[in-house]
mmCIF file of C-alpha atoms and ligand atoms in Angstrom:
data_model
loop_
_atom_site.group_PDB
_atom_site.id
_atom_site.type_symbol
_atom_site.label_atom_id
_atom_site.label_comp_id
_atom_site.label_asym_id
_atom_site.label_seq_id
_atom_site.Cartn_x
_atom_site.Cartn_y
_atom_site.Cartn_z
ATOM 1 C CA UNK A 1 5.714 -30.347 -24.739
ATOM 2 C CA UNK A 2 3.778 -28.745 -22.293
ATOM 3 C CA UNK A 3 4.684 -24.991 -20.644
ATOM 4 C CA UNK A 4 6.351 -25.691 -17.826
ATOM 5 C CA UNK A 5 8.905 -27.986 -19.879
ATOM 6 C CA UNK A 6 8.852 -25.381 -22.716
ATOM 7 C CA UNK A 7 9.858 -22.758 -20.217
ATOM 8 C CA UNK A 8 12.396 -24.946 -18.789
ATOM 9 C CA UNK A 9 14.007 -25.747 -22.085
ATOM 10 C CA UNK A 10 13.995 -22.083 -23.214
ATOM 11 C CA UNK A 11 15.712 -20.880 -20.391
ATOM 12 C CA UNK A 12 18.575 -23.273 -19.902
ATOM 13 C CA UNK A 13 19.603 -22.220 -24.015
ATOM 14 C CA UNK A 14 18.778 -18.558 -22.359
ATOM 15 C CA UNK A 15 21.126 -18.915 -18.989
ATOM 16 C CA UNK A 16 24.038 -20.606 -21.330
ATOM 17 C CA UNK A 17 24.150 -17.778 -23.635
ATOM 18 C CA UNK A 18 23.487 -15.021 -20.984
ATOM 19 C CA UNK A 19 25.092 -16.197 -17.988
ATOM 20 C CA UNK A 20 24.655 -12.409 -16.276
ATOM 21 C CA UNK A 21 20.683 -13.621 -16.105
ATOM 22 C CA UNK A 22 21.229 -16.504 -14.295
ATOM 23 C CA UNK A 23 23.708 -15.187 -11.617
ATOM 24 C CA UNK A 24 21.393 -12.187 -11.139
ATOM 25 C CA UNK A 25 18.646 -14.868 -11.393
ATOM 26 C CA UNK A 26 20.510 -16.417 -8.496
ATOM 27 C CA UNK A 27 21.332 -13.194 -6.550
ATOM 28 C CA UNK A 28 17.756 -12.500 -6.190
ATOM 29 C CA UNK A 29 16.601 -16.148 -4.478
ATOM 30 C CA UNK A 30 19.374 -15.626 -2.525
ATOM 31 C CA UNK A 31 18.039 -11.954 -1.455
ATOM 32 C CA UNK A 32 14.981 -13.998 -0.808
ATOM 33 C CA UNK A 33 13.029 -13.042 -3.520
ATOM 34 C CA UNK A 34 10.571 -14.756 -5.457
ATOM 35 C CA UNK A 35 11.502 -14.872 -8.910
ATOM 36 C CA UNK A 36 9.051 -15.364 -11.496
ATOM 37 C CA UNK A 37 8.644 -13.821 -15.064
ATOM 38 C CA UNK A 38 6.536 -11.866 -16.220
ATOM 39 C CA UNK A 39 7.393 -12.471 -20.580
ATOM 40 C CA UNK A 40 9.790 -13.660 -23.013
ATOM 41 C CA UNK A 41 10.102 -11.983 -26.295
ATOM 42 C CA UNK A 42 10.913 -13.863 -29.465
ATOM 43 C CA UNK A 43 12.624 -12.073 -32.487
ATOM 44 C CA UNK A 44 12.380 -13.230 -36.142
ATOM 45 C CA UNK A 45 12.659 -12.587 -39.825
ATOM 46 C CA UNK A 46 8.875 -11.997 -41.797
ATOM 47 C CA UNK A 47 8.018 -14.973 -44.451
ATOM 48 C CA UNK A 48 6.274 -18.117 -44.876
ATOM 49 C CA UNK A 49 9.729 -19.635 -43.723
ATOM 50 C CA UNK A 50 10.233 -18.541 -40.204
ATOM 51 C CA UNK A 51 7.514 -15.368 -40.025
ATOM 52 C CA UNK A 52 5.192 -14.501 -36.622
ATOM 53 C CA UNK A 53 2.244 -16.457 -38.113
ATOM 54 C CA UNK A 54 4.685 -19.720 -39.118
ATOM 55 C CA UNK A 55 5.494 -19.910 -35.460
ATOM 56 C CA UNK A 56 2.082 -18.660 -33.680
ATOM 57 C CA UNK A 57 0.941 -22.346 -33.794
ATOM 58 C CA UNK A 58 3.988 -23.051 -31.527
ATOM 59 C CA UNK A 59 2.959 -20.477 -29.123
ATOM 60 C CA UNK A 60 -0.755 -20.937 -29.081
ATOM 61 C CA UNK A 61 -0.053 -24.851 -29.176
ATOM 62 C CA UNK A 62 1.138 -24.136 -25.667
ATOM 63 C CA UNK A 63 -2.170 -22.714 -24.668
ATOM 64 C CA UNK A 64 -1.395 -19.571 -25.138
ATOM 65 C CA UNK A 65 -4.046 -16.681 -26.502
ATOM 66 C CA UNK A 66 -3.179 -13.614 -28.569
ATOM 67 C CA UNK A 67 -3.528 -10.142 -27.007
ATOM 68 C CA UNK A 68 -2.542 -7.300 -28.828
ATOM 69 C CA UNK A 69 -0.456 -6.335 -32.231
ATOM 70 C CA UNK A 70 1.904 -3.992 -32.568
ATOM 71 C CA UNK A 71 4.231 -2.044 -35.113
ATOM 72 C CA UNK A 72 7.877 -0.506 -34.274
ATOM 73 C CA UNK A 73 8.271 1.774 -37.605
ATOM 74 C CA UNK A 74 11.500 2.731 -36.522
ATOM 75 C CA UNK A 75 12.882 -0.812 -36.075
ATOM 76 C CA UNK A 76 10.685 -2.025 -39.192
ATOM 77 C CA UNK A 77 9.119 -4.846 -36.823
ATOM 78 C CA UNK A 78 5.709 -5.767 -35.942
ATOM 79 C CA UNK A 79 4.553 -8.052 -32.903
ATOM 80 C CA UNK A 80 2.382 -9.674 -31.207
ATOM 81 C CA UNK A 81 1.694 -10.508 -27.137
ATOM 82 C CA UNK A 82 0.270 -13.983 -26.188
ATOM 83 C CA UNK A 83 -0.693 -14.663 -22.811
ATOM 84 C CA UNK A 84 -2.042 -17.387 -20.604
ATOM 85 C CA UNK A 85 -3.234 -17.290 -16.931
ATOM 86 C CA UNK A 86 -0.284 -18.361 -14.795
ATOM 87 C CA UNK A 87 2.216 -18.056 -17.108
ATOM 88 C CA UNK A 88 4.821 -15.571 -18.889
ATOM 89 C CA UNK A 89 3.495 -13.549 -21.490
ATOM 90 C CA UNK A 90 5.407 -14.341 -24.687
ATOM 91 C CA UNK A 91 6.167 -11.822 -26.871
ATOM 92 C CA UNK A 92 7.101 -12.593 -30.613
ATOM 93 C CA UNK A 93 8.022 -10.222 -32.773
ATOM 94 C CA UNK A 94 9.348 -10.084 -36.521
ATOM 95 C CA UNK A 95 11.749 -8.308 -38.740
ATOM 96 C CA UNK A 96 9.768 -6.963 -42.004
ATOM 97 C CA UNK A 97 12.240 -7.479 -44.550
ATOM 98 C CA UNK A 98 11.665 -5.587 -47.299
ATOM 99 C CA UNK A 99 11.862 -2.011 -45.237
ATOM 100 C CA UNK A 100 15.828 -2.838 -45.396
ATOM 101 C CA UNK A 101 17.876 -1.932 -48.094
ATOM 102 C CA UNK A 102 18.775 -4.495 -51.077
ATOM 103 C CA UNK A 103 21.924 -5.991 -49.726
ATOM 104 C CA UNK A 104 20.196 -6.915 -46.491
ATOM 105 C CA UNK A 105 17.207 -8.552 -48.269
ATOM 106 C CA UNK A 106 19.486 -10.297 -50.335
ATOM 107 C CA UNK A 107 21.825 -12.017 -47.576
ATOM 108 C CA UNK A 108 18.511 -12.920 -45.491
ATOM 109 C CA UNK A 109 16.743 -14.489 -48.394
ATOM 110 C CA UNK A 110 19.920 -16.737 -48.982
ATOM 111 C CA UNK A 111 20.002 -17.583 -44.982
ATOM 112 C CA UNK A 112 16.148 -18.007 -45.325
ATOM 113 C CA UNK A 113 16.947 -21.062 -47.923
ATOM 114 C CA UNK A 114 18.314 -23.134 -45.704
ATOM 115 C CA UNK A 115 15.226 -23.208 -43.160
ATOM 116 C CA UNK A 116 14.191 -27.262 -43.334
ATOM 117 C CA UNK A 117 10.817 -27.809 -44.215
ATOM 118 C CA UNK A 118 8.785 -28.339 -41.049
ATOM 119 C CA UNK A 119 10.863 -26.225 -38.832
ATOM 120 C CA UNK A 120 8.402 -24.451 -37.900
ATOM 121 C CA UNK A 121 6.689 -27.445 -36.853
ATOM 122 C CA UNK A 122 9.068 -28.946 -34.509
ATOM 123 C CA UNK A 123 8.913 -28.230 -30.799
ATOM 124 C CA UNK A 124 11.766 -26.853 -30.244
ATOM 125 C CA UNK A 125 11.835 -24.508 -32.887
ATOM 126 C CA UNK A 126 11.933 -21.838 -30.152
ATOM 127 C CA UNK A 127 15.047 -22.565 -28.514
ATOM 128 C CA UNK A 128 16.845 -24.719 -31.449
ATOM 129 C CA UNK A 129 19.141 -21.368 -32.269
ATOM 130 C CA UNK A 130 20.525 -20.748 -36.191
ATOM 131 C CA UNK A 131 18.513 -22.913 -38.840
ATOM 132 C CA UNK A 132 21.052 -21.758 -41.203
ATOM 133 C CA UNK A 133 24.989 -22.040 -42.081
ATOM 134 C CA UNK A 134 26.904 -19.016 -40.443
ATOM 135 C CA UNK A 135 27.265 -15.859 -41.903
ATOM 136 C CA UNK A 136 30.663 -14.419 -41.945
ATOM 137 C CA UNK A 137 30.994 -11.759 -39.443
ATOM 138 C CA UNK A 138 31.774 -8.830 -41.915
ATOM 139 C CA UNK A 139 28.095 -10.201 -43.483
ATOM 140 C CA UNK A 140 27.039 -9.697 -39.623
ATOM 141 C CA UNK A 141 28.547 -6.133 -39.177
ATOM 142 C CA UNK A 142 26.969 -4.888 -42.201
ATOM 143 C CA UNK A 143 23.751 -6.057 -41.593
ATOM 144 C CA UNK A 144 23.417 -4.845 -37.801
ATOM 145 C CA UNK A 145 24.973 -1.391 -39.183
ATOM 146 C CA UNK A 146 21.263 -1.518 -40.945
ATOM 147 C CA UNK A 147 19.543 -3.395 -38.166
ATOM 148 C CA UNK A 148 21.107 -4.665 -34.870
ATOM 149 C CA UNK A 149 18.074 -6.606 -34.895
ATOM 150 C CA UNK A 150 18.405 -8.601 -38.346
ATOM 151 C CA UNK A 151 22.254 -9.343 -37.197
ATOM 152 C CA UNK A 152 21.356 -10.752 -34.030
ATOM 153 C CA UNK A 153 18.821 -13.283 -35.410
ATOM 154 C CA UNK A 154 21.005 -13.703 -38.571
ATOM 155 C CA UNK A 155 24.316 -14.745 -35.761
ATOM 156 C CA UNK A 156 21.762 -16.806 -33.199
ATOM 157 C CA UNK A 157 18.934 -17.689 -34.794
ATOM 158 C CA UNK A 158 15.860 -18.989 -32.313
ATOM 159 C CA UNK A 159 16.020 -18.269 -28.709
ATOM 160 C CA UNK A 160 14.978 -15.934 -26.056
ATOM 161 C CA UNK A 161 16.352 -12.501 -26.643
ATOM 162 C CA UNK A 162 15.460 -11.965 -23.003
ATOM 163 C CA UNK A 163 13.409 -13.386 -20.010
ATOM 164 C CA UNK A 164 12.170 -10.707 -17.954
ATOM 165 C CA UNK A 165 11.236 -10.916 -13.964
ATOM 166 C CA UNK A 166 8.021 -9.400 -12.777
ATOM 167 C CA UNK A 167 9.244 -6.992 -10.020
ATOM 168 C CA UNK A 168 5.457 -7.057 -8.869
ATOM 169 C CA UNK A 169 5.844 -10.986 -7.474
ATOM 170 C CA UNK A 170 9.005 -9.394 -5.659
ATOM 171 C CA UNK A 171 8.683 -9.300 -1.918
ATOM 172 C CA UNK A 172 11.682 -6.997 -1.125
ATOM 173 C CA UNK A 173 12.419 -4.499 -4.078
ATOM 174 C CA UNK A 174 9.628 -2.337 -5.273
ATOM 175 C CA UNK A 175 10.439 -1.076 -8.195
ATOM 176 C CA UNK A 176 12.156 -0.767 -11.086
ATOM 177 C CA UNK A 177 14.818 1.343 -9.840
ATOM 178 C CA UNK A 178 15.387 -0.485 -6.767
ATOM 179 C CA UNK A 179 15.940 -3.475 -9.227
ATOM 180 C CA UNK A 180 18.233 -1.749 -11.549
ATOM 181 C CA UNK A 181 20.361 -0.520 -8.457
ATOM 182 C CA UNK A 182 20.640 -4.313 -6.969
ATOM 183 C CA UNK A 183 21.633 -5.202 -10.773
ATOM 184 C CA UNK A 184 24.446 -2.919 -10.648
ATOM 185 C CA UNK A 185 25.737 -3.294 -7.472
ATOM 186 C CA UNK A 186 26.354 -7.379 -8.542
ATOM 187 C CA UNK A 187 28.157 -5.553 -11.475
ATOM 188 C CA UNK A 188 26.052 -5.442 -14.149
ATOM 189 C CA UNK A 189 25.572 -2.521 -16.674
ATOM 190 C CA UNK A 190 21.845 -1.217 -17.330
ATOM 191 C CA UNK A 191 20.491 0.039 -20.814
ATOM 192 C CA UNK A 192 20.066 3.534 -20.087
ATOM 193 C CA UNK A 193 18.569 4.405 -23.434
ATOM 194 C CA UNK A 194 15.675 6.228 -23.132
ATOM 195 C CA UNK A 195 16.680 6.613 -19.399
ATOM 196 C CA UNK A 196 16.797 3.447 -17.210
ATOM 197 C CA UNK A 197 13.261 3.111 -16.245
ATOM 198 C CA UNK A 198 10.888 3.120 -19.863
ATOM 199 C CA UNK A 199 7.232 3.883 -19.230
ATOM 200 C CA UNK A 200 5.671 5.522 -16.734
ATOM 201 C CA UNK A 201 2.435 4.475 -14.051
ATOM 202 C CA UNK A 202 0.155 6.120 -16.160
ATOM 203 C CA UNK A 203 1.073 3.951 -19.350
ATOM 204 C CA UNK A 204 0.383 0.543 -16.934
ATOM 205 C CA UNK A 205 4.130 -0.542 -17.557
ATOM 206 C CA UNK A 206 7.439 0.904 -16.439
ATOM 207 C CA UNK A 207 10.865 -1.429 -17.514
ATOM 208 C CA UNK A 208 14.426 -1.514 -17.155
ATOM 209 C CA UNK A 209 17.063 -3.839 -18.608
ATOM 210 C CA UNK A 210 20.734 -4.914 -18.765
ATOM 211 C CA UNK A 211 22.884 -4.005 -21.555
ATOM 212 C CA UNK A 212 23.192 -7.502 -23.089
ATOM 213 C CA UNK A 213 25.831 -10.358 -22.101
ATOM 214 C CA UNK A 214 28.509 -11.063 -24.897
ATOM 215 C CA UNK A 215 29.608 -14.036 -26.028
ATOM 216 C CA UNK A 216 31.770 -15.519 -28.539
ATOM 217 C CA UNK A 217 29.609 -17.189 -31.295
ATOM 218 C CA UNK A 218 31.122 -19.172 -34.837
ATOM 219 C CA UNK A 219 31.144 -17.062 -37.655
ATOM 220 C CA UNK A 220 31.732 -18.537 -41.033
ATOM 221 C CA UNK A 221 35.091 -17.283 -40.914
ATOM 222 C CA UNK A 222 35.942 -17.938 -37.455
ATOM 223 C CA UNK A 223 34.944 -16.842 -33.594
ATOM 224 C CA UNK A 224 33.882 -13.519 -32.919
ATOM 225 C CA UNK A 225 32.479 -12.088 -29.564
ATOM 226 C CA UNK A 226 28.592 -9.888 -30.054
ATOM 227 C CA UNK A 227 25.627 -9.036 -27.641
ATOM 228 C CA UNK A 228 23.547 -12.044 -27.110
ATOM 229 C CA UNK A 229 20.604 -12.098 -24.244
ATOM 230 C CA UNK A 230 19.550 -9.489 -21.685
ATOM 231 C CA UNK A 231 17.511 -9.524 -18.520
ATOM 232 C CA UNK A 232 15.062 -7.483 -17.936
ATOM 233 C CA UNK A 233 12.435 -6.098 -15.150
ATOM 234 C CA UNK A 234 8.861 -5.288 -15.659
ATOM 235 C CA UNK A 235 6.419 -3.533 -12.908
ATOM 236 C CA UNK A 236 3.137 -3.512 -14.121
ATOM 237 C CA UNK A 237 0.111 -1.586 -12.792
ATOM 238 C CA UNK A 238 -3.991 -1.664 -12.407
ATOM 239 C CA UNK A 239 -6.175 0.319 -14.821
ATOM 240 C CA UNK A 240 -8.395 2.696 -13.547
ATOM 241 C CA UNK A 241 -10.592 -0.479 -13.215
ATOM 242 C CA UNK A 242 -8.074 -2.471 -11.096
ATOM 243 C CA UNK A 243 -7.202 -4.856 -13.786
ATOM 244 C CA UNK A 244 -3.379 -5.557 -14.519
ATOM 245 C CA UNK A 245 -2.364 -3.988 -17.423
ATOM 246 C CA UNK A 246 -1.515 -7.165 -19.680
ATOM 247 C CA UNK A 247 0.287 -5.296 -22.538
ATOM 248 C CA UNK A 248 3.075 -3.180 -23.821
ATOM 249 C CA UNK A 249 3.828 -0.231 -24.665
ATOM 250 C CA UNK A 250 5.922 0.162 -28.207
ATOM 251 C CA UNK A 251 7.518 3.829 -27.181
ATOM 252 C CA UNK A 252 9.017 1.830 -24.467
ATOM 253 C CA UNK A 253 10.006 -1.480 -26.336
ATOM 254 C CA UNK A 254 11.756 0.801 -28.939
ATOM 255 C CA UNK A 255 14.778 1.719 -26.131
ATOM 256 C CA UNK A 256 14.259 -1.993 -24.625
ATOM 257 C CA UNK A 257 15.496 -3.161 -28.207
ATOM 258 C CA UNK A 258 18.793 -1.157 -27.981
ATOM 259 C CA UNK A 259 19.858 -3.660 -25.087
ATOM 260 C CA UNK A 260 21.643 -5.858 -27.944
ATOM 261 C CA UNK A 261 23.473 -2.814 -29.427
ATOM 262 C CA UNK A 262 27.022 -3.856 -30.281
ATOM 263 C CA UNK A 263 28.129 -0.385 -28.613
HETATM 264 NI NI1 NI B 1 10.487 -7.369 -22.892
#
């Protein structure tokens, strides 16, 4: 599978569980703007099953080259950005498991079981959502009380968590404010966490997101509505050398991740 299919792929799973992307997607062409992204972030659970080095080979299979690593302490994550010339960054990032508590560990080792063999190896594994049986949704609530992260791979399993649009390849709206105020006026709520633009000129990389769309997803015990994907907008800017800044900044990625908050 080469990128552009990959990219296709990912975002038609993306657009059917986050519609709001796609008609803001749509919005903006029709605004006359040139829509292109500038990442897609991955989540997942640590472990030879499923962990950020299990699926690197599906990222760098795509021609992809690894950037940067980083650590969330808060969230108990670490990650790593991937990028290739003309192409979204991809950012993957996984859920260390043995920072939660007991219970959690316990109910994500049992999901973790039912991971096939060479999933990992397939190439979809990206976009080919829940390798597992559903969880019941009281299982759900108690793990997102813990981490809103671990419940929201635990109810969806592989996709994009969001798709992001480079505001630089915009022709009309500057920046990320300008962005965030067209968002809203189609209707759409912004994560203000943090405040509603994260990062700053002087850290290369300023952000803003939706809160994410909800939609009703099977639970073991029946249908039950959560946070699935968001959209988000990234403005990136020179170094003092006048090179794009290629990376990202984990103070602001912290608030990005409260976009799924069930709240
Ligand atoms: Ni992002």
């Amino acid at each position: 599978m080469d990128g552009n299919a990959f990219f296709a792929a990912l975002w038609e799973d993306f657009a059917r569980m986050a519609p709001q992307a796609a008609d803001i997607r749509r919005r903006l062409v029709a605004h006359g703007e040139r829509v292109s992204n500038d990442h897609v972030a991955f989540r997942t659970f640590d472990g030879p099953e499923v962990g950020l080095e299990t699926l690197e080979p599906r990222v760098l299979g795509l021609g992809y080259q690894l950037l940067e690593e980083y650590r969330f302490e808060s969230k108990h994550l670490r990650a790593r950005a991937y990028v290739r010339a003309g192409h979204p960054r991809i950012f993957l990032s996984e859920l260390i498991r043995a920072e939660l508590g007991s219970g959690a560990q316990r109910l994500l080792a049992r999901l973790l079981e039912h991971v096939p063999a060479h999933f990992a190896q397939s190439p979809d594994a990206l976009f080919s959502g829940r390798p597992w049986p559903p969880l019941s949704h009281g299982e759900y609530q108690q793990l997102s009380d813990e981490s809103e992260y671990a419940g929201w791979v635990a109810a969806l399993g592989f996709r994009a968590n969001h798709f992001t649009v480079s505001v630089n390849a915009l022709r009309k709206l500057r920046d990320v404010q300008d962005v965030l105020r067209f968002v809203e006026d189609a209707g759409y709520r912004i994560n203000d966490s943090g405040g509603r633009v994260k990062g700053t000129p002087s850290q290369r990389l300023e952000q803003g997101s939706t809160l994410a769309d909800r939609m009703p997803i099977d639970f073991a015990d029946g249908r039950h509505e959560i946070p699935t994907g968001y959209y988000e907008f990234a403005l990136r800017h020179v170094d003092d050398a006048g090179v794009l800044y290629d990376g990202f900044v984990p103070a602001s990625a912290h608030h990005i991740f409260d976009s799924t908050t069930r709240s």
